[in-house]
PDB file of C-alpha atoms in Angstrom:
ATOM      1  CA  MET U   1       5.986   5.613   3.176  1.00 88.00           C
ATOM      2  CA  SER U   2       5.149   9.103   2.063  1.00 90.00           C
ATOM      3  CA  ALA U   3       6.762  11.430   4.603  1.00 92.00           C
ATOM      4  CA  ARG U   4       5.964  14.913   3.251  1.00 91.00           C
ATOM      5  CA  GLY U   5       3.249  16.614   1.277  1.00 89.00           C
ATOM      6  CA  GLU U   6      -0.374  15.799   0.538  1.00 86.00           C
ATOM      7  CA  GLY U   7      -0.072  12.009   0.868  1.00 88.00           C
ATOM      8  CA  THR U   8       1.910  12.091   4.108  1.00 92.00           C
ATOM      9  CA  GLY U   9       1.520   8.858   6.064  1.00 91.00           C
ATOM     10  CA  THR U  10       0.383   6.829   3.058  1.00 91.00           C
ATOM     11  CA  PRO U  11       2.174   3.479   2.935  1.00 91.00           C
ATOM     12  CA  SER U  12       3.116   1.750  -0.326  1.00 90.00           C
ATOM     13  CA  TYR U  13       4.309  -1.807  -0.787  1.00 89.00           C
ATOM     14  CA  VAL U  14       7.070  -1.847  -3.376  1.00 86.00           C
ATOM     15  CA  HIS U  15       9.533  -4.389  -4.688  1.00 82.00           C
ATOM     16  CA  GLY U  16      13.102  -3.220  -5.128  1.00 76.00           C
ATOM     17  CA  PRO U  17      15.136  -1.717  -6.377  1.00 84.00           C
ATOM     18  CA  VAL U  18      13.612   1.645  -5.582  1.00 83.00           C
ATOM     19  CA  TRP U  19      15.046   5.112  -5.173  1.00 85.00           C
ATOM     20  CA  ILE U  20      13.680   7.041  -2.242  1.00 85.00           C
ATOM     21  CA  THR U  21      13.634  10.833  -2.183  1.00 84.00           C
ATOM     22  CA  GLY U  22      13.608  13.092   0.866  1.00 82.00           C
ATOM     23  CA  ASN U  23       9.808  13.057   0.721  1.00 89.00           C
ATOM     24  CA  SER U  24       9.550   9.367   1.554  1.00 90.00           C
ATOM     25  CA  MET U  25      11.036   6.856   3.948  1.00 89.00           C
ATOM     26  CA  VAL U  26      11.641   3.138   3.948  1.00 88.00           C
ATOM     27  CA  VAL U  27      10.205   1.028   6.732  1.00 85.00           C
ATOM     28  CA  ASN U  28      12.650  -1.880   6.856  1.00 84.00           C
ATOM     29  CA  VAL U  29      11.772  -4.773   9.144  1.00 86.00           C
ATOM     30  CA  ASP U  30      14.308  -7.306   7.855  1.00 85.00           C
ATOM     31  CA  ASP U  31      15.957  -7.571  11.283  1.00 88.00           C
ATOM     32  CA  PHE U  32      12.657  -8.326  13.040  1.00 88.00           C
ATOM     33  CA  ASP U  33      10.193 -11.190  13.024  1.00 88.00           C
ATOM     34  CA  ILE U  34       7.556  -9.135  11.203  1.00 91.00           C
ATOM     35  CA  ASN U  35       5.774 -10.182   8.033  1.00 92.00           C
ATOM     36  CA  LYS U  36       6.148  -7.262   5.601  1.00 91.00           C
ATOM     37  CA  TYR U  37       2.744  -7.626   3.991  1.00 91.00           C
ATOM     38  CA  PHE U  38       1.074  -7.927   7.404  1.00 93.00           C
ATOM     39  CA  LEU U  39       2.751  -4.673   8.428  1.00 92.00           C
ATOM     40  CA  PHE U  40       1.683  -3.002   5.176  1.00 92.00           C
ATOM     41  CA  ALA U  41      -1.942  -4.110   5.671  1.00 91.00           C
ATOM     42  CA  ASN U  42      -1.814  -2.932   9.286  1.00 91.00           C
ATOM     43  CA  LEU U  43      -0.415   0.500   8.384  1.00 90.00           C
ATOM     44  CA  THR U  44      -2.915   0.853   5.536  1.00 89.00           C
ATOM     45  CA  ALA U  45      -5.872  -0.025   7.777  1.00 88.00           C
ATOM     46  CA  ASN U  46      -4.824   2.248  10.632  1.00 84.00           C
ATOM     47  CA  SER U  47      -4.519   5.811   9.393  1.00 84.00           C
ATOM     48  CA  LEU U  48      -1.301   7.558  10.301  1.00 89.00           C
ATOM     49  CA  LYS U  49      -2.838  11.000   9.714  1.00 87.00           C
ATOM     50  CA  LYS U  50      -3.062  11.682  13.466  1.00 88.00           C
ATOM     51  CA  TYR U  51       0.737  11.421  13.673  1.00 91.00           C
ATOM     52  CA  VAL U  52       1.348  13.945  10.905  1.00 91.00           C
ATOM     53  CA  THR U  53       2.791  17.281  12.007  1.00 88.00           C
ATOM     54  CA  GLY U  54       3.249  20.621  10.273  1.00 83.00           C
ATOM     55  CA  GLY U  55       0.789  22.940   8.612  1.00 78.00           C
ATOM     56  CA  ALA U  56       1.483  24.131   5.078  1.00 84.00           C
ATOM     57  CA  GLN U  57       3.941  21.267   4.532  1.00 88.00           C
ATOM     58  CA  PRO U  58       2.669  18.198   6.431  1.00 92.00           C
ATOM     59  CA  GLN U  59       5.315  15.697   7.455  1.00 92.00           C
ATOM     60  CA  LEU U  60       5.792  12.416   9.261  1.00 92.00           C
ATOM     61  CA  THR U  61       9.197  11.964  10.840  1.00 90.00           C
ATOM     62  CA  ARG U  62      11.006   8.793  11.843  1.00 88.00           C
ATOM     63  CA  ASP U  63      11.013   9.914  15.484  1.00 91.00           C
ATOM     64  CA  VAL U  64       7.216  10.027  15.437  1.00 90.00           C
ATOM     65  CA  LEU U  65       6.755   6.885  13.325  1.00 88.00           C
ATOM     66  CA  VAL U  66       8.766   4.655  15.699  1.00 87.00           C
ATOM     67  CA  LYS U  67       6.338   5.563  18.496  1.00 88.00           C
ATOM     68  CA  VAL U  68       3.242   4.374  16.579  1.00 88.00           C
ATOM     69  CA  PRO U  69       1.826   1.375  18.468  1.00 88.00           C
ATOM     70  CA  ILE U  70       1.311  -1.731  16.332  1.00 86.00           C
ATOM     71  CA  THR U  71      -0.192  -4.928  17.686  1.00 86.00           C
ATOM     72  CA  LEU U  72       1.715  -7.929  16.401  1.00 90.00           C
ATOM     73  CA  PRO U  73       0.363 -11.464  16.626  1.00 93.00           C
ATOM     74  CA  ASN U  74       2.798 -14.375  16.471  1.00 93.00           C
ATOM     75  CA  ALA U  75       4.774 -14.916  13.254  1.00 91.00           C
ATOM     76  CA  ASP U  76       2.491 -17.710  11.973  1.00 94.00           C
ATOM     77  CA  GLU U  77      -0.609 -15.547  12.390  1.00 95.00           C
ATOM     78  CA  GLN U  78       1.141 -12.597  10.727  1.00 94.00           C
ATOM     79  CA  GLN U  79       2.020 -14.841   7.784  1.00 93.00           C
ATOM     80  CA  LYS U  80      -1.580 -16.008   7.396  1.00 95.00           C
ATOM     81  CA  ILE U  81      -3.022 -12.498   7.655  1.00 94.00           C
ATOM     82  CA  GLY U  82      -0.356 -11.020   5.366  1.00 92.00           C
ATOM     83  CA  SER U  83      -0.911 -13.747   2.754  1.00 94.00           C
ATOM     84  CA  PHE U  84      -4.685 -13.265   2.891  1.00 95.00           C
ATOM     85  CA  PHE U  85      -4.453  -9.526   2.254  1.00 92.00           C
ATOM     86  CA  GLN U  86      -1.779  -9.960  -0.401  1.00 93.00           C
ATOM     87  CA  GLN U  87      -3.997 -12.465  -2.222  1.00 95.00           C
ATOM     88  CA  LEU U  88      -6.944 -10.077  -1.888  1.00 94.00           C
ATOM     89  CA  ASP U  89      -4.887  -7.180  -3.294  1.00 92.00           C
ATOM     90  CA  ASN U  90      -3.732  -9.390  -6.181  1.00 93.00           C
ATOM     91  CA  THR U  91      -7.356 -10.305  -6.946  1.00 97.00           C
ATOM     92  CA  ILE U  92      -8.365  -6.644  -6.870  1.00 95.00           C
ATOM     93  CA  THR U  93      -5.499  -5.769  -9.227  1.00 94.00           C
ATOM     94  CA  LEU U  94      -6.498  -8.556 -11.612  1.00 96.00           C
ATOM     95  CA  HIS U  95     -10.122  -7.382 -11.666  1.00 97.00           C
ATOM     96  CA  GLN U  96      -9.007  -3.777 -12.125  1.00 97.00           C
ATOM     97  CA  ARG U  97      -7.018  -4.802 -15.195  1.00 96.00           C
ATOM     98  CA  LYS U  98     -10.043  -6.662 -16.577  1.00 97.00           C
ATOM     99  CA  LEU U  99     -12.211  -3.613 -15.911  1.00 97.00           C
ATOM    100  CA  ASP U 100      -9.713  -1.351 -17.678  1.00 97.00           C
ATOM    101  CA  LEU U 101      -9.697  -3.665 -20.709  1.00 96.00           C
ATOM    102  CA  LEU U 102     -13.504  -3.730 -20.803  1.00 97.00           C
ATOM    103  CA  LYS U 103     -13.614   0.072 -20.614  1.00 97.00           C
ATOM    104  CA  GLU U 104     -11.239   0.273 -23.574  1.00 96.00           C
ATOM    105  CA  GLN U 105     -13.357  -2.245 -25.464  1.00 96.00           C
ATOM    106  CA  LYS U 106     -16.506  -0.218 -24.714  1.00 95.00           C
ATOM    107  CA  LYS U 107     -14.781   2.928 -25.907  1.00 94.00           C
ATOM    108  CA  GLY U 108     -13.813   1.198 -29.162  1.00 94.00           C
ATOM    109  CA  TYR U 109     -17.366  -0.062 -29.729  1.00 93.00           C
ATOM    110  CA  LEU U 110     -18.803   3.386 -29.082  1.00 93.00           C
ATOM    111  CA  GLN U 111     -16.389   4.930 -31.564  1.00 91.00           C
ATOM    112  CA  LYS U 112     -17.391   2.367 -34.204  1.00 91.00           C
ATOM    113  CA  MET U 113     -21.098   2.982 -33.528  1.00 90.00           C
ATOM    114  CA  PHE U 114     -20.935   6.733 -34.022  1.00 85.00           C
ATOM    115  CA  VAL U 115     -18.499   6.982 -36.934  1.00 75.00           C
TER     116      VAL U 115
END
């Protein structure tokens, strides 16, 4: 989670290992019955901007973040919702890659046309 600067409060779902700087924080739920992708989708959908403090250097602190209310359905429902959004994000990523390849192909064709 971005904790300082322009993107403060923006969650990211990453696979380890990662190195976190002082401008970010890790939200670790391994000790709780919380589906990680469900939590990511929930935090992404519900803007954390209203919890950001500071002026010139916006920040989101742990003390504030732990007070953010999150509604949690039972573990089975979390799993289903998390899986659905993960599958949707994977589909979006796949289509984005296809779009990027088509843009490169278009660029190549345009270069051949006007050379």
